[in-house]
Coordinates of C-alpha atoms in Angstrom, one line a residue:
M99 CA -64.9 -53.3 14.4
S100 CA -63.4 -50.8 16.7
Q101 CA -64.9 -47.4 17.1
T102 CA -62.9 -44.6 15.4
R103 CA -62.8 -40.8 15.8
P104 CA -63.7 -38.3 13.0
P105 CA -60.5 -37.0 11.4
A106 CA -61.3 -33.3 12.3
Q107 CA -61.5 -34.0 16.1
P108 CA -58.3 -34.1 18.2
P109 CA -57.7 -37.2 20.3
E110 CA -59.0 -37.1 23.9
H111 CA -55.7 -38.4 25.3
E112 CA -52.2 -38.1 23.9
D113 CA -49.2 -39.8 25.2
A114 CA -46.9 -36.8 25.8
P115 CA -43.2 -37.5 25.9
G116 CA -42.0 -37.8 29.4
G117 CA -45.5 -37.7 30.8
A118 CA -47.5 -40.3 32.7
G119 CA -48.5 -43.4 30.7
Q120 CA -52.1 -43.2 29.6
E121 CA -54.1 -45.6 27.6
A122 CA -54.0 -44.3 24.0
T123 CA -57.1 -44.4 21.8
P124 CA -56.6 -47.3 19.4
L125 CA -55.8 -46.3 15.9
T126 CA -56.9 -48.3 12.9
N127 CA -55.9 -48.1 9.3
T128 CA -58.1 -46.2 7.0
A129 CA -58.2 -49.1 4.7
D130 CA -60.0 -51.1 7.4
L131 CA -62.7 -48.4 7.6
A132 CA -63.8 -48.9 4.1
G133 CA -63.8 -52.6 4.3
P134 CA -62.8 -55.0 1.6
G135 CA -63.7 -53.9 -1.8
A136 CA -64.9 -50.5 -0.8
N137 CA -64.1 -47.3 -2.6
T138 CA -60.8 -45.8 -1.5
G139 CA -61.8 -42.2 -2.1
L140 CA -62.7 -41.8 1.6
A141 CA -59.1 -42.6 2.5
D142 CA -57.8 -40.1 0.0
V143 CA -60.0 -37.4 1.5
Q144 CA -59.1 -38.1 5.1
N145 CA -55.4 -38.4 4.2
P146 CA -54.5 -35.7 1.6
A147 CA -50.8 -36.2 2.1
G148 CA -51.0 -39.7 0.8
L149 CA -50.3 -41.3 4.2
T150 CA -52.0 -44.7 4.9
D151 CA -51.7 -44.6 8.6
T152 CA -53.6 -42.1 10.8
K153 CA -50.8 -42.1 13.3
N154 CA -48.4 -40.9 10.6
L155 CA -51.0 -38.4 9.6
K156 CA -51.2 -37.0 13.1
D157 CA -47.4 -36.8 13.3
H158 CA -47.3 -35.0 9.9
T159 CA -49.9 -32.4 10.8
N160 CA -48.5 -31.6 14.3
A161 CA -44.8 -31.7 13.5
A162 CA -44.5 -27.9 13.6
E163 CA -46.2 -27.7 17.0
P164 CA -43.6 -28.6 19.7
R165 CA -45.0 -29.5 23.1
P166 CA -43.1 -28.9 26.3
P167 CA -42.3 -32.0 28.3
T168 CA -44.6 -32.7 31.2
G169 CA -42.3 -35.0 33.1
P170 CA -39.7 -34.0 35.7
A171 CA -36.6 -32.2 34.3
R172 CA -33.5 -34.4 34.1
S173 CA -30.0 -33.0 34.8
L174 CA -26.9 -34.0 32.9
P175 CA -24.8 -36.6 34.5
G176 CA -21.8 -35.1 36.3
P177 CA -18.2 -36.3 36.2
P178 CA -17.4 -39.6 38.0
T179 CA -16.2 -39.4 41.5
G180 CA -12.5 -38.6 41.8
Q181 CA -12.2 -37.0 38.4
A182 CA -11.9 -33.3 37.5
A183 CA -14.8 -31.5 35.8
P184 CA -14.4 -31.0 32.0
P185 CA -13.3 -27.5 30.9
P186 CA -16.0 -25.1 29.9
P187 CA -17.1 -25.0 26.3
V188 CA -15.2 -21.7 25.6
A189 CA -12.0 -23.2 26.9
R190 CA -12.5 -26.3 24.7
A191 CA -13.4 -24.3 21.6
A192 CA -10.7 -21.6 22.1
P193 CA -7.9 -22.7 24.4
H194 CA -6.1 -19.3 24.0
L195 CA -9.1 -17.6 25.8
S196 CA -8.6 -19.7 28.9
R197 CA -6.5 -18.7 31.9
P198 CA -2.8 -18.0 31.0
G199 CA -0.2 -20.3 32.4
V200 CA 2.9 -19.4 34.4
R201 CA 5.0 -18.7 31.4
L202 CA 2.5 -16.2 29.9
V203 CA 2.3 -14.4 33.3
A204 CA 6.1 -14.4 33.8
A205 CA 6.9 -13.1 30.3
P206 CA 6.0 -9.4 30.8
L207 CA 7.8 -9.4 34.2
G208 CA 10.8 -11.0 32.5
V209 CA 10.8 -8.4 29.7
T210 CA 10.8 -5.5 32.2
L211 CA 13.5 -7.0 34.4
G212 CA 15.6 -7.8 31.3
L213 CA 15.3 -4.2 30.1
L214 CA 16.3 -3.0 33.5
A215 CA 19.4 -5.2 33.4
V216 CA 20.3 -3.9 30.0
A217 CA 19.9 -0.3 31.3
A218 CA 22.2 -1.1 34.2
F219 CA 24.7 -2.7 32.0
G220 CA 24.7 0.3 29.6
T221 CA 25.1 2.7 32.5
G222 CA 28.0 0.8 34.0
F223 CA 29.8 -0.1 30.8
V224 CA 29.3 2.8 28.4
G225 CA 28.9 5.5 30.9
R226 CA 31.3 4.6 33.8
F227 CA 33.6 1.8 32.9
R228 CA 37.2 3.2 33.2
A229 CA 35.8 6.7 32.7
A230 CA 37.6 8.5 35.5
E231 CA 41.3 7.6 35.4
T232 CA 42.6 11.1 35.2
P233 CA 42.0 13.9 37.7
E234 CA 40.0 16.0 35.2
A235 CA 37.9 13.0 34.4
R236 CA 37.3 12.3 38.0
S237 CA 36.2 15.9 38.6
F238 CA 33.8 15.6 35.6
T239 CA 32.3 12.2 36.6
S240 CA 31.6 13.5 40.2
L241 CA 29.0 15.9 38.9
L242 CA 25.3 15.2 39.3
E243 CA 24.8 16.2 35.6
F244 CA 27.2 13.4 34.6
D245 CA 25.2 10.9 36.7
L246 CA 22.1 11.9 34.8
W247 CA 23.8 11.6 31.5
S248 CA 25.2 8.1 32.3
A249 CA 21.7 7.0 33.5
L250 CA 20.2 8.3 30.3
V251 CA 22.8 6.4 28.3
G252 CA 21.8 3.1 30.0
A253 CA 18.1 3.9 29.5
S254 CA 18.7 4.7 25.8
I255 CA 20.4 1.3 25.2
A256 CA 17.5 -0.5 26.9
L257 CA 15.1 1.5 24.6
Y258 CA 17.2 0.6 21.6
V259 CA 16.8 -3.1 22.5
A260 CA 13.1 -2.8 23.0
V261 CA 12.6 -0.9 19.7
A262 CA 14.7 -3.3 17.7
Y263 CA 12.8 -6.2 19.1
A264 CA 9.4 -4.6 18.3
M265 CA 10.5 -3.6 14.8
A266 CA 11.9 -7.1 14.1
Y267 CA 8.7 -8.7 15.4
A268 CA 6.7 -6.4 13.1
V269 CA 8.8 -7.5 10.1
R270 CA 8.4 -11.1 11.1
Q271 CA 4.6 -10.7 11.2
R272 CA 4.8 -9.3 7.7
W273 CA 6.7 -12.3 6.5
R274 CA 4.6 -14.8 8.5
H275 CA 3.0 -16.4 5.4
P276 CA 5.2 -18.0 2.8
V277 CA 3.4 -16.1 0.0
D278 CA 4.4 -12.8 1.6
R279 CA 7.9 -13.8 2.4
P280 CA 10.6 -12.3 0.1
A281 CA 13.3 -14.4 -1.5
P282 CA 16.5 -14.9 0.4
W283 CA 18.4 -12.7 -2.1
A284 CA 15.9 -9.9 -1.6
V285 CA 16.3 -10.1 2.2
G286 CA 20.1 -9.9 1.7
V287 CA 19.7 -6.8 -0.5
L288 CA 17.5 -5.1 2.1
L289 CA 20.0 -5.8 4.9
A290 CA 22.9 -4.7 2.7
G291 CA 21.2 -1.5 2.0
A292 CA 20.5 -0.9 5.7
F293 CA 24.2 -1.4 6.6
L294 CA 25.3 0.8 3.7
L295 CA 23.0 3.5 5.1
M296 CA 24.6 3.0 8.5
G297 CA 28.0 3.4 7.0
A298 CA 27.0 6.6 5.2
V299 CA 25.5 8.1 8.4
F300 CA 28.6 7.3 10.3
G301 CA 30.9 8.7 7.6
V302 CA 29.0 11.9 7.4
L303 CA 29.1 12.5 11.1
R304 CA 32.8 11.7 11.2
F305 CA 33.4 14.2 8.4
F306 CA 31.5 17.1 10.0
M307 CA 32.3 16.2 13.6
P308 CA 35.8 14.8 13.8
P309 CA 37.1 13.5 17.1
G310 CA 38.2 16.3 19.4
T311 CA 35.8 18.9 18.0
T312 CA 34.1 19.0 21.5
P313 CA 36.6 18.4 24.2
V314 CA 34.8 16.0 26.7
P315 CA 36.9 15.3 29.8
L316 CA 36.0 11.6 29.8
D317 CA 38.5 8.7 29.5
G318 CA 37.8 6.3 26.6
L319 CA 35.7 8.8 24.7
W320 CA 37.0 7.5 21.4
W321 CA 35.0 4.3 21.8
R322 CA 32.1 5.3 24.0
M323 CA 30.4 7.7 21.6
P324 CA 30.9 5.6 18.4
L325 CA 29.5 2.5 20.3
L326 CA 26.4 4.4 21.4
L327 CA 25.9 5.7 17.9
V328 CA 26.3 2.2 16.3
L329 CA 23.8 0.7 18.8
G330 CA 21.2 3.3 17.9
M331 CA 21.7 2.7 14.2
L332 CA 21.5 -1.1 14.7
A333 CA 18.2 -0.6 16.5
A334 CA 16.9 1.3 13.4
V335 CA 17.9 -1.4 10.9
P336 CA 14.7 -3.5 11.4
G337 CA 12.6 -0.4 10.9
A338 CA 14.4 0.6 7.7
V339 CA 14.1 -3.0 6.4
G340 CA 10.4 -3.0 7.2
L341 CA 9.8 0.4 5.5
W342 CA 11.6 -0.9 2.4
D343 CA 9.5 -4.1 2.5
V344 CA 6.3 -2.0 2.7
Q345 CA 7.5 0.0 -0.3
C346 CA 8.2 -3.1 -2.3
R347 CA 4.8 -4.5 -1.5
L348 CA 3.2 -1.2 -2.6
L349 CA 5.0 -1.3 -5.9
R350 CA 3.8 -4.8 -6.5
L351 CA 0.2 -3.8 -5.6
S352 CA 0.5 -0.8 -8.0
R353 CA 1.3 -3.1 -10.9
R354 CA -1.8 -5.2 -10.1
L355 CA -4.2 -2.3 -10.1
P356 CA -6.2 -2.1 -13.4
T357 CA -6.0 0.8 -15.8
E358 CA -8.9 -0.2 -17.9
P359 CA -12.3 1.5 -17.1
D360 CA -14.3 -1.7 -16.7
V361 CA -11.9 -3.8 -14.6
L362 CA -12.3 -4.0 -10.9
P363 CA -9.2 -3.9 -8.5
P364 CA -7.9 -7.2 -7.2
V365 CA -9.4 -8.8 -4.1
G366 CA -7.8 -7.7 -0.9
A367 CA -6.2 -4.6 -2.2
L368 CA -7.9 -2.4 0.4
R369 CA -6.9 -4.7 3.2
E370 CA -3.3 -4.7 2.0
L371 CA -3.2 -0.9 1.8
D372 CA -4.5 -0.6 5.3
R373 CA -2.0 -3.0 6.7
A374 CA 0.8 -1.3 4.8
W375 CA -0.1 2.1 6.4
R376 CA -0.3 0.7 9.9
D377 CA 3.1 -1.0 9.5
A378 CA 4.6 2.2 8.1
L379 CA 3.4 4.2 11.1
R380 CA 4.8 1.5 13.4
F381 CA 8.2 1.7 11.9
L382 CA 8.0 5.5 11.9
T383 CA 7.3 5.5 15.6
G384 CA 10.3 3.3 16.3
G385 CA 12.6 5.6 14.3
S386 CA 11.2 8.7 16.1
L387 CA 11.9 7.1 19.5
I388 CA 15.5 6.4 18.5
I389 CA 16.1 9.9 17.2
S390 CA 14.5 11.6 20.1
T391 CA 16.6 9.5 22.5
A392 CA 19.8 10.4 20.8
V393 CA 18.9 14.1 21.0
V394 CA 18.1 13.8 24.7
D395 CA 21.5 12.1 25.3
A396 CA 23.3 14.9 23.5
G397 CA 21.5 17.5 25.5
A398 CA 22.3 15.8 28.8
L399 CA 26.0 15.7 27.8
R400 CA 25.9 19.4 27.0
N401 CA 24.4 20.2 30.4
A402 CA 27.1 18.1 32.1
L403 CA 29.8 19.9 30.1
L404 CA 28.4 23.4 30.9
A405 CA 28.3 22.4 34.6
H406 CA 31.9 21.4 34.4
G407 CA 32.8 24.9 33.1
M408 CA 32.7 24.7 29.4
S409 CA 31.5 27.9 27.6
Q410 CA 28.3 27.9 25.6
H411 CA 30.1 29.0 22.5
A412 CA 32.2 25.8 22.6
F413 CA 29.0 23.6 22.6
P414 CA 26.0 25.7 21.5
A415 CA 22.5 24.5 21.8
S416 CA 22.1 24.6 18.1
S417 CA 24.6 21.7 17.8
V418 CA 22.2 19.5 19.7
L419 CA 19.3 20.5 17.4
L420 CA 21.3 20.0 14.2
Y421 CA 22.5 16.7 15.5
G422 CA 18.9 15.5 15.8
A423 CA 17.9 17.2 12.5
F424 CA 20.6 15.2 10.7
F425 CA 19.2 11.9 11.9
S426 CA 15.6 13.1 11.1
V427 CA 16.6 13.9 7.5
M428 CA 18.3 10.6 7.1
F429 CA 15.3 8.7 8.4
A430 CA 13.0 10.8 6.2
L431 CA 14.9 9.6 3.1
V432 CA 13.7 6.2 4.0
F433 CA 10.2 7.0 5.2
M434 CA 8.9 9.7 2.9
P435 CA 9.1 7.7 -0.4
V436 CA 6.9 5.1 1.3
V437 CA 4.3 7.7 2.3
V438 CA 4.2 9.3 -1.1
L439 CA 3.9 5.9 -2.9
W440 CA 1.2 4.8 -0.4
R441 CA -1.0 7.9 -1.1
S442 CA -0.5 7.4 -4.8
V443 CA -1.6 3.8 -4.8
A444 CA -4.5 4.7 -2.5
G445 CA -5.7 7.3 -4.9
R446 CA -5.5 4.8 -7.8
L447 CA -7.5 2.3 -5.8
V448 CA -10.2 4.9 -5.2
E449 CA -10.4 5.7 -8.9
A450 CA -10.5 2.0 -9.8
T451 CA -13.2 1.2 -7.3
V452 CA -15.5 4.2 -7.5
R453 CA -14.9 5.7 -10.9
I454 CA -16.0 9.2 -11.8
P455 CA -19.1 8.9 -14.0
E456 CA -20.5 11.5 -16.4
A457 CA -22.0 14.6 -15.0
D458 CA -25.6 13.5 -15.6
E459 CA -24.9 10.2 -13.8
L460 CA -23.9 11.5 -10.5
T461 CA -26.0 10.2 -7.6
E462 CA -26.0 10.5 -3.9
E463 CA -25.1 6.8 -3.6
W464 CA -22.0 7.4 -5.7
V465 CA -21.0 10.4 -3.6
E466 CA -21.5 8.5 -0.4
R467 CA -19.5 5.5 -1.5
R468 CA -16.6 7.6 -2.7
A469 CA -16.5 9.8 0.4
R470 CA -16.6 6.7 2.6
L471 CA -13.6 5.2 0.8
V472 CA -11.6 8.4 0.8
A473 CA -12.2 8.9 4.5
F474 CA -11.2 5.4 5.3
L475 CA -7.9 5.8 3.4
R476 CA -7.4 9.2 5.1
L477 CA -6.9 10.9 1.7
N478 CA -9.0 13.8 2.8
V479 CA -6.6 14.7 5.6
S480 CA -3.4 16.5 5.1
L481 CA -0.2 14.5 5.5
P482 CA 1.1 16.4 8.6
K483 CA -2.1 15.7 10.5
V484 CA -2.0 12.0 9.5
L485 CA 1.6 11.7 10.7
A486 CA 1.1 13.7 13.8
P487 CA 0.8 10.7 16.2
A488 CA 4.2 9.3 15.2
F489 CA 5.9 12.6 14.5
G490 CA 4.7 14.2 17.7
I491 CA 7.8 13.0 19.4
L492 CA 10.0 15.0 17.1
A493 CA 7.8 18.1 17.1
P494 CA 9.9 20.1 19.6
L495 CA 13.0 19.2 17.7
A496 CA 11.6 20.3 14.4
T497 CA 10.4 23.6 15.9
G498 CA 13.8 24.3 17.4
V499 CA 15.6 23.5 14.1
I500 CA 13.3 25.8 12.1
S501 CA 13.9 28.6 14.6
L502 CA 17.6 28.5 13.9
F503 CA 17.0 29.6 10.3
L504 CA 14.5 32.4 11.1
P505 CA 15.6 36.0 11.8
G506 CA 16.7 36.2 15.4
G507 CA 16.1 32.5 16.0
G508 CA 19.7 31.6 16.8
Q509 CA 20.0 34.4 19.5

């Protein structure tokens, strides 16, 4: 019979993985220790886990004690000769995080060059194409102030294209998922409303500012100014459609909010509210850029006319301010209902999520939860402060318009 070790003593030599080969101590079955016909209680004491082999018992007791390999470290095999190395794990898991290709690098450059081309086309076509066919027009177009106005006209057209693309892209992102996409008839209604608004704006301007009100010595004036006005309103169409889509989505969310005291708001309501606010501010910023650009163009034209010899009474500065105020009011008719509805829905969400308990049930945890939700939804901030980032572009215009109606403001 071979000699065995007591169960409590560790083996003298262990065959570590990766180490040098050593002669292991022979292991025998515990059943052989007792011999034939002997009591099996000794095996049960030495093997409490119910294992019959001492090797399995050693592996069972030392499974949670990993041992470092004692052999030499082995490196991973490299790629075969003549083949490129495989991409790093990050590039394989997320290809969009790898190095951009030629198309991605050339896209921003192409956008900038394209906008410059649009600006040059606008300056040449709207500002100068067949604009000096009479002696008076040639005298007017030779002024430096006219050069500035024509350059601003081209830059404005390029800005209209950029804003229209950005607003259209934002609308497309809102309609990216089929569940968020409105029906074709709804899209048609929104577009019809946008073009109806354009017609109303154009009609109001034609009524209060008929052709010939401000004599501008520029040939082809009858089509230049309307074209510039139409381009600006077309650039504002995606923003108006996006704001109306935000309002429709808010109305749908308002219907889903519970009115019962023990019913929680729907899942994702807070996320939808936050997205609606960010999209509304994006559309507001686009409209503010268009309006401010139109006001700058009108001011540059006034400076050119004053340099040509026109009196200030024929084209007062208040006309430029009122021109921009008109567009601001028309845009506010589209934007302000969205803001009012958004704050109303946000307040209802707060009431449905963190309801006001009885006076004796107020706790610090409830106050903290409600204050955190109110701060996230910006309900504790006044509306002018919230809209300041987007309305900051029109702040000088609003100040100038208000000063016209104050005592001594128009002097």
